[in-house]
Coordinates of C-alpha atoms in Angstrom, one line a residue:
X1 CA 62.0 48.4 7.9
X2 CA 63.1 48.3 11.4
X3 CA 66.6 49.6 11.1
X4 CA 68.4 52.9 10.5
X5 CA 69.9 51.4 7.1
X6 CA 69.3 52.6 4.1
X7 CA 70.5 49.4 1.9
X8 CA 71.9 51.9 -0.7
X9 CA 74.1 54.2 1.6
X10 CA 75.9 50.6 2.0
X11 CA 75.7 50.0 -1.7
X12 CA 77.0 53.5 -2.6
X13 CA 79.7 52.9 0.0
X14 CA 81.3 49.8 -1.4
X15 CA 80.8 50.9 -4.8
X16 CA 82.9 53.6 -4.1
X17 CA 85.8 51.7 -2.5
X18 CA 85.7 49.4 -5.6
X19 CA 86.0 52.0 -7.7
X20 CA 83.0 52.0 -10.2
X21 CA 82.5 55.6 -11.4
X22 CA 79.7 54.9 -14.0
X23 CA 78.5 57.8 -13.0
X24 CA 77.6 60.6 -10.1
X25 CA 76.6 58.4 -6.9
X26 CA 73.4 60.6 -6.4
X27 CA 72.1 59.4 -9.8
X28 CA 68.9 57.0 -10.1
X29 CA 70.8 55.6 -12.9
X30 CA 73.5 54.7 -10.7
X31 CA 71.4 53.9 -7.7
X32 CA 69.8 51.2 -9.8
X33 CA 72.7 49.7 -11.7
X34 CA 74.6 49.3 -7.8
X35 CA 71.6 47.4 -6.2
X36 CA 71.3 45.2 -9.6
X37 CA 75.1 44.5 -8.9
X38 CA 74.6 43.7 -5.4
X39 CA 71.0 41.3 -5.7
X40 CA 73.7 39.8 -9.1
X41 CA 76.4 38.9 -6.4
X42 CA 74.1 37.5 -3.9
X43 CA 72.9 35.2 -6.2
X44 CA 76.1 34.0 -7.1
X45 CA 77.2 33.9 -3.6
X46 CA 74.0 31.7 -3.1
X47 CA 74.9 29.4 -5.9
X48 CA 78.2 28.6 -4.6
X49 CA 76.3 27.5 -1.4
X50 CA 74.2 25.6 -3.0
X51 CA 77.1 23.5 -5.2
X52 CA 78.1 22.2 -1.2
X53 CA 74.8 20.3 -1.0
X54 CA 74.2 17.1 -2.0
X55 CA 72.4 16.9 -5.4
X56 CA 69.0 14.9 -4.2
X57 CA 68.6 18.1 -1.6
X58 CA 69.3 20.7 -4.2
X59 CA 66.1 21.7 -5.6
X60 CA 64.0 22.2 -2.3
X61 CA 66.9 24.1 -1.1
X62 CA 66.8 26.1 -4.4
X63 CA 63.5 27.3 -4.3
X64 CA 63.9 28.8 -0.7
X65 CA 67.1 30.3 -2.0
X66 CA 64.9 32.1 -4.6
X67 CA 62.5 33.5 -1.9
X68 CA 65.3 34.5 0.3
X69 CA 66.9 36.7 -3.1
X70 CA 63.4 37.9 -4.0
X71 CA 62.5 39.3 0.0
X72 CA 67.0 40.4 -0.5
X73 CA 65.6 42.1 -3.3
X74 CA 62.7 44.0 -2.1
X75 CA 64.8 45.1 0.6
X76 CA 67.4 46.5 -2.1
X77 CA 64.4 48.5 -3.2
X78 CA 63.1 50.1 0.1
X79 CA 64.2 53.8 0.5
X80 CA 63.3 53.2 4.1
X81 CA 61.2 52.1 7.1
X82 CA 58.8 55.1 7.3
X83 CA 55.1 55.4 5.5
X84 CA 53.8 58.4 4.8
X85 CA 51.7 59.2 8.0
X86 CA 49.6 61.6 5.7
X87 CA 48.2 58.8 4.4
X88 CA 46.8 57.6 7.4
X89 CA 43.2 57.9 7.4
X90 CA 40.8 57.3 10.1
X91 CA 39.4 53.4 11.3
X92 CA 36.2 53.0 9.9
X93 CA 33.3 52.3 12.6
X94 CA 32.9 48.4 11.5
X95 CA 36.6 48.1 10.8
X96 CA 37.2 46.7 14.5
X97 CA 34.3 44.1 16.0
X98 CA 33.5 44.2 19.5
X99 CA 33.7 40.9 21.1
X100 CA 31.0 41.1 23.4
X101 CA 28.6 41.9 20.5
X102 CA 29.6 37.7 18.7
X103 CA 27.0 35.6 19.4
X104 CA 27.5 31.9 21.2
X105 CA 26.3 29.1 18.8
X106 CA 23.9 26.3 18.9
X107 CA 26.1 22.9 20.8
X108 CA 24.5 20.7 18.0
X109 CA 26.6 23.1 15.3
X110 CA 30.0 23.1 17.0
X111 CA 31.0 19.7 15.8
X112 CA 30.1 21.3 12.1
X113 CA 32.2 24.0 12.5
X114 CA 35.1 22.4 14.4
X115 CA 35.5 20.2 11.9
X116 CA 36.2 23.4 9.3
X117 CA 39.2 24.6 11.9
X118 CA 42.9 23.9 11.8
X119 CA 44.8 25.1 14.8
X120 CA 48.6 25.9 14.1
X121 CA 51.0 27.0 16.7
X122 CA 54.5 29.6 15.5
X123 CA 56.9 26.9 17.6
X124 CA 60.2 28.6 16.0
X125 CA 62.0 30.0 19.0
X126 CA 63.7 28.7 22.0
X127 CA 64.0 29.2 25.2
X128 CA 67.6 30.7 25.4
X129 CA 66.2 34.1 26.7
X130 CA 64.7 32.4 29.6
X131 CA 67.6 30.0 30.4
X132 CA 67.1 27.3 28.9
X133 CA 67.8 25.4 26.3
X134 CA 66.0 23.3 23.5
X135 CA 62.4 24.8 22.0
X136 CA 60.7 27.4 24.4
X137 CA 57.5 25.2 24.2
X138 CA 59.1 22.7 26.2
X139 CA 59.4 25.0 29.1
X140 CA 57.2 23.8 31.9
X141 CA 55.2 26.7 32.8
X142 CA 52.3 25.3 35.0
X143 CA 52.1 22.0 37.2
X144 CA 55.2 20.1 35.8
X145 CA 52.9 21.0 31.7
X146 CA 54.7 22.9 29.3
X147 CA 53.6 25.2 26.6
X148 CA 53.1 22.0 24.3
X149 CA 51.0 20.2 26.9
X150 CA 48.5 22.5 27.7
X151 CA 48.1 23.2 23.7
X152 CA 47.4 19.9 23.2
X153 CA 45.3 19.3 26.6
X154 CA 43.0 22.0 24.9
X155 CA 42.8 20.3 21.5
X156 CA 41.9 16.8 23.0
X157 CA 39.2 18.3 24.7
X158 CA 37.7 20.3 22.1
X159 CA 37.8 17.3 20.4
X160 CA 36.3 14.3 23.0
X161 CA 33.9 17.1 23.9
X162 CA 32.6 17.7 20.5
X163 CA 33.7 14.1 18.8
X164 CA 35.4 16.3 16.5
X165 CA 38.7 16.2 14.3
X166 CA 40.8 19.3 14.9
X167 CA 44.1 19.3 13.9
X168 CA 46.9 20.6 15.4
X169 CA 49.9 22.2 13.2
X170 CA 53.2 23.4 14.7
X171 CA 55.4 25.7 12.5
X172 CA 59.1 24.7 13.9
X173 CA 62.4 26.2 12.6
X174 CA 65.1 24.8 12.3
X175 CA 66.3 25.6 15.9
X176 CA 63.0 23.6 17.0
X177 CA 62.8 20.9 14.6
X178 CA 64.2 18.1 15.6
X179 CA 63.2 18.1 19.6
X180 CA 60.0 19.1 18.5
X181 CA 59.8 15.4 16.4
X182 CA 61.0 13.3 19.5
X183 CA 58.2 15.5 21.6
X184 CA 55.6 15.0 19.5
X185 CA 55.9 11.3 20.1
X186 CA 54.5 10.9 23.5
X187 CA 51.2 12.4 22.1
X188 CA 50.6 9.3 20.3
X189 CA 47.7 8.6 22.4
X190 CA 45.6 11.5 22.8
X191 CA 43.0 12.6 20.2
X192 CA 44.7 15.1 18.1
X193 CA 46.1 15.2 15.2
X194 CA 49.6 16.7 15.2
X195 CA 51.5 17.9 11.9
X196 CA 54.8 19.4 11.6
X197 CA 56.8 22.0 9.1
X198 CA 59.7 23.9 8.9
X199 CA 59.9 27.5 8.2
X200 CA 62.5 28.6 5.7
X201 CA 66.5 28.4 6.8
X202 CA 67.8 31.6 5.5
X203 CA 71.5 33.1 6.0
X204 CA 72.6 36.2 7.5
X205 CA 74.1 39.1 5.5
X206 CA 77.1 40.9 6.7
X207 CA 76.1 44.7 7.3
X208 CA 79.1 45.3 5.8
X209 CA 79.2 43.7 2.6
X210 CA 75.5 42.4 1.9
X211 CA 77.1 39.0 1.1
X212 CA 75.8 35.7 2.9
X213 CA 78.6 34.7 6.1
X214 CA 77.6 31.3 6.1
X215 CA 80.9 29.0 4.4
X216 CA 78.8 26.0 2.8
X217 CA 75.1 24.9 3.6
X218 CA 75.9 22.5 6.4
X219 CA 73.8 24.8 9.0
X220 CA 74.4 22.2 11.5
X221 CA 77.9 23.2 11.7
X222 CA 77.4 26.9 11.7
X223 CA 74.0 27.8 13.5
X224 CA 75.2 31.4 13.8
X225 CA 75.3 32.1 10.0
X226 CA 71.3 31.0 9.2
X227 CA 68.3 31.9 10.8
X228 CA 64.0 31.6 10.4
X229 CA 62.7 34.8 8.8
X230 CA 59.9 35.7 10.9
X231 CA 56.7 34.4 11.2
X232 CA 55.3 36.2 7.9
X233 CA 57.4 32.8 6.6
X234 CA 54.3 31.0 7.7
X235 CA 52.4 31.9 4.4
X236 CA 54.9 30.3 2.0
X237 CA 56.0 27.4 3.9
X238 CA 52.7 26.3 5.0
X239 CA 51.7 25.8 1.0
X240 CA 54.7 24.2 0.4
X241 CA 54.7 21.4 2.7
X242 CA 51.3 20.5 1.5
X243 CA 49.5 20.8 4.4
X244 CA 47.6 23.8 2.5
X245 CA 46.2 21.4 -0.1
X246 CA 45.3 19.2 2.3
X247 CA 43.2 20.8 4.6
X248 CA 41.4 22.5 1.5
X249 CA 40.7 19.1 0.4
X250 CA 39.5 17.9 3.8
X251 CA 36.8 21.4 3.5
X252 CA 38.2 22.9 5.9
X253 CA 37.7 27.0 5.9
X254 CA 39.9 28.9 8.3
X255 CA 43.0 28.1 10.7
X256 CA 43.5 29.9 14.2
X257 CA 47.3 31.1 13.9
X258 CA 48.9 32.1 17.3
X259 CA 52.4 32.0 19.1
X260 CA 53.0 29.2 21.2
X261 CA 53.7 30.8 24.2
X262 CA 50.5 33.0 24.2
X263 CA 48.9 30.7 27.0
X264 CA 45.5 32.8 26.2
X265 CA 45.1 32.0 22.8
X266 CA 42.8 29.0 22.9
X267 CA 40.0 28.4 20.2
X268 CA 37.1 30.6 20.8
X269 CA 33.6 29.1 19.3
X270 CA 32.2 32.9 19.5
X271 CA 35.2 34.1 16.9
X272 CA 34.7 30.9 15.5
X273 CA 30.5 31.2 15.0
X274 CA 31.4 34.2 13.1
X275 CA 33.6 32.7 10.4
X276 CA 31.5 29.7 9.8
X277 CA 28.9 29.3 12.1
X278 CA 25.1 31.0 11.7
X279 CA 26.2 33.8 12.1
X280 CA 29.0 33.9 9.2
X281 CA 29.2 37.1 7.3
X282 CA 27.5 36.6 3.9
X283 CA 30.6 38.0 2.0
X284 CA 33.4 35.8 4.6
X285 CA 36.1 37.9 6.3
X286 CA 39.2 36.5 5.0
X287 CA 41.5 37.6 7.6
X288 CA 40.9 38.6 11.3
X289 CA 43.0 39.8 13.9
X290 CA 42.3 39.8 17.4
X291 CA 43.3 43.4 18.8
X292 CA 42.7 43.9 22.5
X293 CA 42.6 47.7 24.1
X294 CA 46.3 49.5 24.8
X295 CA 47.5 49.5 28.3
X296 CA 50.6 51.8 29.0
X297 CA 53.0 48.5 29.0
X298 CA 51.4 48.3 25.5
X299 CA 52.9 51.2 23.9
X300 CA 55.2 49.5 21.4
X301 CA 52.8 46.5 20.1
X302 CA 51.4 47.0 16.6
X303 CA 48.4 48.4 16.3
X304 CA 45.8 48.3 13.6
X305 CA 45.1 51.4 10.6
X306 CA 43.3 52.0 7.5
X307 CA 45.1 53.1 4.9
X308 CA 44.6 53.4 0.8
X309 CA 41.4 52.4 2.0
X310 CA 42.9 49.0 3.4
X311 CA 43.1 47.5 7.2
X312 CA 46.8 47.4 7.7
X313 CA 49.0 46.3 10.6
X314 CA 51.5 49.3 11.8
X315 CA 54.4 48.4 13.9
X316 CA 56.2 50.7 15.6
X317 CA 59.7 50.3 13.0
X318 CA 57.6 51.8 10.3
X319 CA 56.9 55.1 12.3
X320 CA 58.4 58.3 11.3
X321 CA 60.8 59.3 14.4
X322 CA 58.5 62.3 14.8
X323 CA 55.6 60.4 15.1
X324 CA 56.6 58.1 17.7
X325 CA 54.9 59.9 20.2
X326 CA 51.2 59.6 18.5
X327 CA 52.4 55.6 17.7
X328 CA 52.7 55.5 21.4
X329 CA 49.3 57.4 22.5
X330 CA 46.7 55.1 24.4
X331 CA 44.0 58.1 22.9
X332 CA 44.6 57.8 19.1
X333 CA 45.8 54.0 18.6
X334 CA 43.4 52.4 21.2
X335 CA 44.4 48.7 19.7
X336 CA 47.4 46.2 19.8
X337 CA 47.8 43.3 17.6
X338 CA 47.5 39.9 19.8
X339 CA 49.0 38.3 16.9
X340 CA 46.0 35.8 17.5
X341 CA 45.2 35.5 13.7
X342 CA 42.7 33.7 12.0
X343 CA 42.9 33.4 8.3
X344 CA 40.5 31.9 5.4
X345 CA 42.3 28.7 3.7
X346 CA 41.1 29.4 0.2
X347 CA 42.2 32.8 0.3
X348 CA 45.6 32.4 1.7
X349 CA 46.0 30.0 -1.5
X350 CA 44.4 32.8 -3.7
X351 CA 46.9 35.5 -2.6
X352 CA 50.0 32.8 -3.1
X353 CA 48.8 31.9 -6.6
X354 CA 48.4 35.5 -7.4
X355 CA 51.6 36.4 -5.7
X356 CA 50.0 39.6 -4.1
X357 CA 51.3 38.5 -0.9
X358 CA 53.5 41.7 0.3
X359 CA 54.7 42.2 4.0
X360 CA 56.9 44.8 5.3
X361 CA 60.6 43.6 5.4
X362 CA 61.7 43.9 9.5
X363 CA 65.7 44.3 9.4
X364 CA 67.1 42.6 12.4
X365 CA 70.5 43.7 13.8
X366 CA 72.6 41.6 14.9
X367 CA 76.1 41.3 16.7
X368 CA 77.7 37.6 16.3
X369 CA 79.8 35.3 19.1
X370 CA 83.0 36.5 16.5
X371 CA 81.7 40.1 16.9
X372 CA 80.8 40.1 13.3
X373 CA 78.3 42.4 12.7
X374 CA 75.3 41.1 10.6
X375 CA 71.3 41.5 9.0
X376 CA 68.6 39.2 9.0
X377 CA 65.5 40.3 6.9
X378 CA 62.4 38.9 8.5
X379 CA 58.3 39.6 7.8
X380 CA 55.1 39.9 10.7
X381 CA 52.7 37.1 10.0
X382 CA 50.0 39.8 10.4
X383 CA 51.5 42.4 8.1
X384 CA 49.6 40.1 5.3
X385 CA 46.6 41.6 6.7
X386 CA 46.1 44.1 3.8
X387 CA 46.7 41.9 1.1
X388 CA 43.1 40.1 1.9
X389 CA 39.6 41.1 1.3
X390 CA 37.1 42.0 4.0
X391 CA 40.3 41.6 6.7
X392 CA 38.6 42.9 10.2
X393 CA 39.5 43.4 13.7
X394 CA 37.9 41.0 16.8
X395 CA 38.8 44.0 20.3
X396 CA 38.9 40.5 22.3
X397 CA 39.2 40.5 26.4
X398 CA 42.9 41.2 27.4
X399 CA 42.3 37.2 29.1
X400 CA 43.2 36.2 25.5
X401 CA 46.5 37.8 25.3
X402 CA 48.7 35.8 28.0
X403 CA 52.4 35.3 26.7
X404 CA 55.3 34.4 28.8
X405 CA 58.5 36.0 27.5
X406 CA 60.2 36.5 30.8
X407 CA 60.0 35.4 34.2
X408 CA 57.7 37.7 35.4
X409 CA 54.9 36.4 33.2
X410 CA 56.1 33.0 34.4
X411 CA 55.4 34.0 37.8
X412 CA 51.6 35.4 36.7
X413 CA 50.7 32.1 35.2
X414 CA 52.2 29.8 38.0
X415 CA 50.7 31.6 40.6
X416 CA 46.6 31.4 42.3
X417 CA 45.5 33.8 40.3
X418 CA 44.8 31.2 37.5
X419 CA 43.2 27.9 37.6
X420 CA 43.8 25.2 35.2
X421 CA 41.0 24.3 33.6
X422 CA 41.2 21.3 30.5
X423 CA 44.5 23.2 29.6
X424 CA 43.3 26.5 29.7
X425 CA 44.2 29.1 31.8
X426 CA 41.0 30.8 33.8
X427 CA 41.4 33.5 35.8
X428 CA 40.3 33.3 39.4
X429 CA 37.0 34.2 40.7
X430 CA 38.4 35.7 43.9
X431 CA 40.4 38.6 41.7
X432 CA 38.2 41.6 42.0
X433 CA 39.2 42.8 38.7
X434 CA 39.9 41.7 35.6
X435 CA 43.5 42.8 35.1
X436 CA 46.6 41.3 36.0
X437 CA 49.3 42.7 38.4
X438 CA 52.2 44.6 36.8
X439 CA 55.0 42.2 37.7
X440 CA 58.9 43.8 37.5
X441 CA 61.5 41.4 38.2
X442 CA 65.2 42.0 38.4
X443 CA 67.3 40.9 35.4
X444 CA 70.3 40.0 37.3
X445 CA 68.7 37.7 39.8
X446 CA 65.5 36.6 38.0
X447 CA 66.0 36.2 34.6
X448 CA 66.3 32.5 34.1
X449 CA 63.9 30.0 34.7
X450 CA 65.7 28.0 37.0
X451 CA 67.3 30.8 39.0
X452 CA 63.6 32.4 39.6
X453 CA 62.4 28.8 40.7
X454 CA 65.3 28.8 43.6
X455 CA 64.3 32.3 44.6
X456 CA 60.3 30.9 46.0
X457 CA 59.7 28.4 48.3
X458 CA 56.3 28.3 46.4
X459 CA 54.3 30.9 44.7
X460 CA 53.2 34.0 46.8
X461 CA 49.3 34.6 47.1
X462 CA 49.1 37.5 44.2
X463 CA 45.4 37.7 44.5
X464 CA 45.0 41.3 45.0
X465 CA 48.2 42.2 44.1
X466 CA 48.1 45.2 42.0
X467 CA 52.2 46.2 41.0
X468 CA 55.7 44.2 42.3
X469 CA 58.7 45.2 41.6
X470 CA 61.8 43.3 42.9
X471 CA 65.2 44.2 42.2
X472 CA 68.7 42.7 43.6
X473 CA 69.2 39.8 45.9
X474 CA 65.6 38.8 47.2
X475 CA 64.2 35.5 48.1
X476 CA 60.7 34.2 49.3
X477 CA 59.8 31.9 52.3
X478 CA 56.9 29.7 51.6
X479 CA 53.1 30.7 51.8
X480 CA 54.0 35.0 51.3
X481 CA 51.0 37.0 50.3
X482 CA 51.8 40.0 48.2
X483 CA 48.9 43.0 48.1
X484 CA 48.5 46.2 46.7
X485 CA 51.6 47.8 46.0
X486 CA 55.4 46.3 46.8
X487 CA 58.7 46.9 45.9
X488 CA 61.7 45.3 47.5
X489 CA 64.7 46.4 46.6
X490 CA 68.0 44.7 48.0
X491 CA 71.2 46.8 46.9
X492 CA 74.3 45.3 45.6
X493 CA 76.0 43.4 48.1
X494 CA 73.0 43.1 50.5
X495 CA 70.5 40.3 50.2
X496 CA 66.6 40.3 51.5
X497 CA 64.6 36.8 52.5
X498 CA 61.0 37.6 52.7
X499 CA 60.1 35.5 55.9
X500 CA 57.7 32.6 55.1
X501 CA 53.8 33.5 55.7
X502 CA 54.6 37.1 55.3
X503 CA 51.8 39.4 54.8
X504 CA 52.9 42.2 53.0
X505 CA 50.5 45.0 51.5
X506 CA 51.4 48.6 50.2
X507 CA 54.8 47.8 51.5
X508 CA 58.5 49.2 50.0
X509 CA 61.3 47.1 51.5
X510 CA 64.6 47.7 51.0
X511 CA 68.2 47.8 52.8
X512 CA 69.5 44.4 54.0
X513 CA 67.2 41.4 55.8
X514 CA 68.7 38.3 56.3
X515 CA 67.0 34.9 58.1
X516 CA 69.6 32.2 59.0
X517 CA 69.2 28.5 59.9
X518 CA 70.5 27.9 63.8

């Protein structure tokens, strides 16, 4: 878990002020009767929101209810985030795949295998952190195309290329949902197949009773009290919209699983050849992850481990404070989950039929508009990982881990140092080296999108840029080329304008510059 609490401390706590005195509070007897009470008055709390729905929409609603009080209940029942790090043991040498060793297949067998790949897209979040508003897919992020266009760009030509049929899924939320549906539309014409589901709508717990804060189930009316549950959600959902079925039906094998706004997570034919091509495994690798090596801005990604003689997924909330430090170590965890995820149809069915499905509960902390202090549970969508057979790790090039979060990823992926290619993001020849700059923009000034789009005339030339950092009140003329190493820093109340066609390389700039119209 990836909080501090310990769900019985609270439990003890209000047991206390209500005055139960079954018995000493550091009993397991009384440990277990307080967390029955408590998963006994969710459910009844959960009930009553239930009786404020309309009866045709009651038994959908009622199953997710149930998975939300089972994950509530697991949570009741963890004594903690930590794992034992003793039980750690060491990677075994075929436990991560190199990517340069996967072999490119035969054209005349990619239409074959295509046609046994469904690509989904996690399309739950939105772009508030960035600005703006509505799903963050919608943001445009390179000539005028947004996250959604370029995903479907690549599709259509995956698809015209090999006259094949791959479909594209997008996981929405219920924050997405509905401008995702009017999006969708003007797609109408292209050659992909797009299918839609929701993720599970499940409401926060006050921290300081463990009771649901949401009045009635009209979420519309309170967005504040629900929320999607992670992308581990995906497993559950996905089955129950029937897309599943389905695709199983259709004989297709495996679906590519990424986040939307990982712009280098594009179907690869050499992953792809490995799952179902010639060069398939005899006994199939049910789940793969794509891991790529640790940089230092990498340090709190998850990274991959064997354990109880499983591959497992460890994120940073399950580390032992003491161990933070070895979590952190490029040397001893030389990996970090991509959350690029492919994942064998059949057996994702399997493990929900057998209901071995078991992902780490991630306890969110949150601070309401009201100031109401409040938990969301959530799961990792690759924290499923051990609950497969022959689950493996792809080390892929770091070209297929691109996400934009903030703007200074915005400004990598707008910029000449990629070229659009069929909706794919290449990175220019001209770039002597493989990596990409380490980009640092302020918060204050840069943050949002449309603030960061006012501060550049265009793009600067970042071409053999190696590190920027900006901080304060700084704007650029058009045609700047940034090299090497630059920081500008403006301080508070003083304002720098980077003069258009500037050249600047190895250069710190701070202090006050200021170019006025006459």
């Amino acid at each position: 878990m990836t909080s501090g609490i310990r769900p019985i401390d609270v439990l003890l706590q209000r047991a206390g002020m209500r005055g139960h005195q079954r018995a000493p509070s550091d009993s397991k007897e009384f440990h277990e009767v307080t967390k029955r009470d408590a998963l006994r008055l969710l459910e009844n709390d959960v009930d009553r929101l239930l009786q404020t729905t309309e009866p045709a929409r009651r038994p959908a609603l009622q199953a997710e209810m149930g998975r939300f009080a089972d994950l509530f209940g697991r949570f009741l029942q963890e004594e903690g985030p930590a794992l034992d790090w003793n039980k750690i043991q060491k990677l075994p040498e075929n436990a991560v795949m190199n990517y340069s060793n996967l072999k490119s297949p035969k054209n005349e067998q990619i239409r074959n295998m295509l046609d046994k790949l469904v690509v989904i897209k996690l399309n739950g979040g939105l772009g508030t952190s960035m600005g703006c508003h509505g799903p963050k897919s919608v943001i445009p992020v390179r000539s005028d195309l947004t996250f959604l266009d370029l995903t479907v760009q690549q599709i259509e030509h995956l698809n015209k290329t090999y006259d094949a049929n791959v479909p594209l899924v997008l996981m929405n939320s219920f924050n997405t949902d509905e401008d995702t549906e009017k999006i969708v539309r003007k797609y109408k014409g292209f050659r992909v197949q797009i299918h839609t589901f929701n993720q599970s709508c499940f409401p926060r717990i006050s921290r300081e009773h463990f009771l649901p804060v949401a009045k009635d189930f009209d979420v519309e009316k309170d967005m504040e009290a629900w929320y999607p549950p992670g992308h581990g959600d995906f497993y559950d959902t996905f089955r129950n919209s029937g897309l599943l079925k389905k695709f199983i039906g259709e004989g297709r094998e495996y679906c590519f699983l990424s986040n939307i706004d990982n712009l280098g997570a594009t179907v690869d034919l050499n992953i792809l050849n490995k799952l179902v091509g010639e060069e398939r495994a005899s006994t199939p690798f049910e789940f793969v992850m794509e891991v790529t090596d640790k940089t230092r801005a990498d340090v709190k990604g998850g990274t991959l481990i064997q354990m109880e003689n499983k591959l497992r997924l460890l994120e940073i909330a399950q580390v032992p404070p003491e161990h933070v430090d070895d979590f952190k170590s490029v040397k001893t965890f030389k990996f970090f989950n991509t959350n690029n995820i492919w994942a064998n149809l059949s057996a994702i069915d399997r493990v929900l039929r057998e209901r071995t499905l078991n992902m780490e509960i991630i306890v969110n902390n949150k601070t309401l508009e009201n100031g109401l202090r409040v938990i969301q549970l959530e799961t990792a969508v690759g924290a499923a990982m051990k609950c497969f057979d022959g689950a493996i790790g792809i080390n892929v090039p770091r070209s297929r881990f691109l996400p934009v979060k903030k703007s200074s990823d915005l400004l990598l992926v707008m910029s000449n140092l990629y070229t659009l290619k069929n909706g794919s993001l290449v990175m220019s020849p001209q770039r002597m080296f493989p990596t990409t700059p380490l980009v640092k923009l302020g918060e204050n000034h840069f943050s949002k999108v449309k603030e960061f789009l006012g501060r550049f005339a265009n793009i600067p030339d970042i071409i053999e840029l190696d590190h920027l950092t900006v901080s304060g009140d700084v704007t650029f003329g058009r045609g700047v080329s940034l090299r090497g190493t630059v920081i500008i820093i403006a301080n508070h109340g003083d304002r720098i304008d980077i003069p258009a066609g500037a050249i600047l390389e190895n250069k710190i700039v701070s202090g006050n510059m200021r170019i006025l119209d006459h």
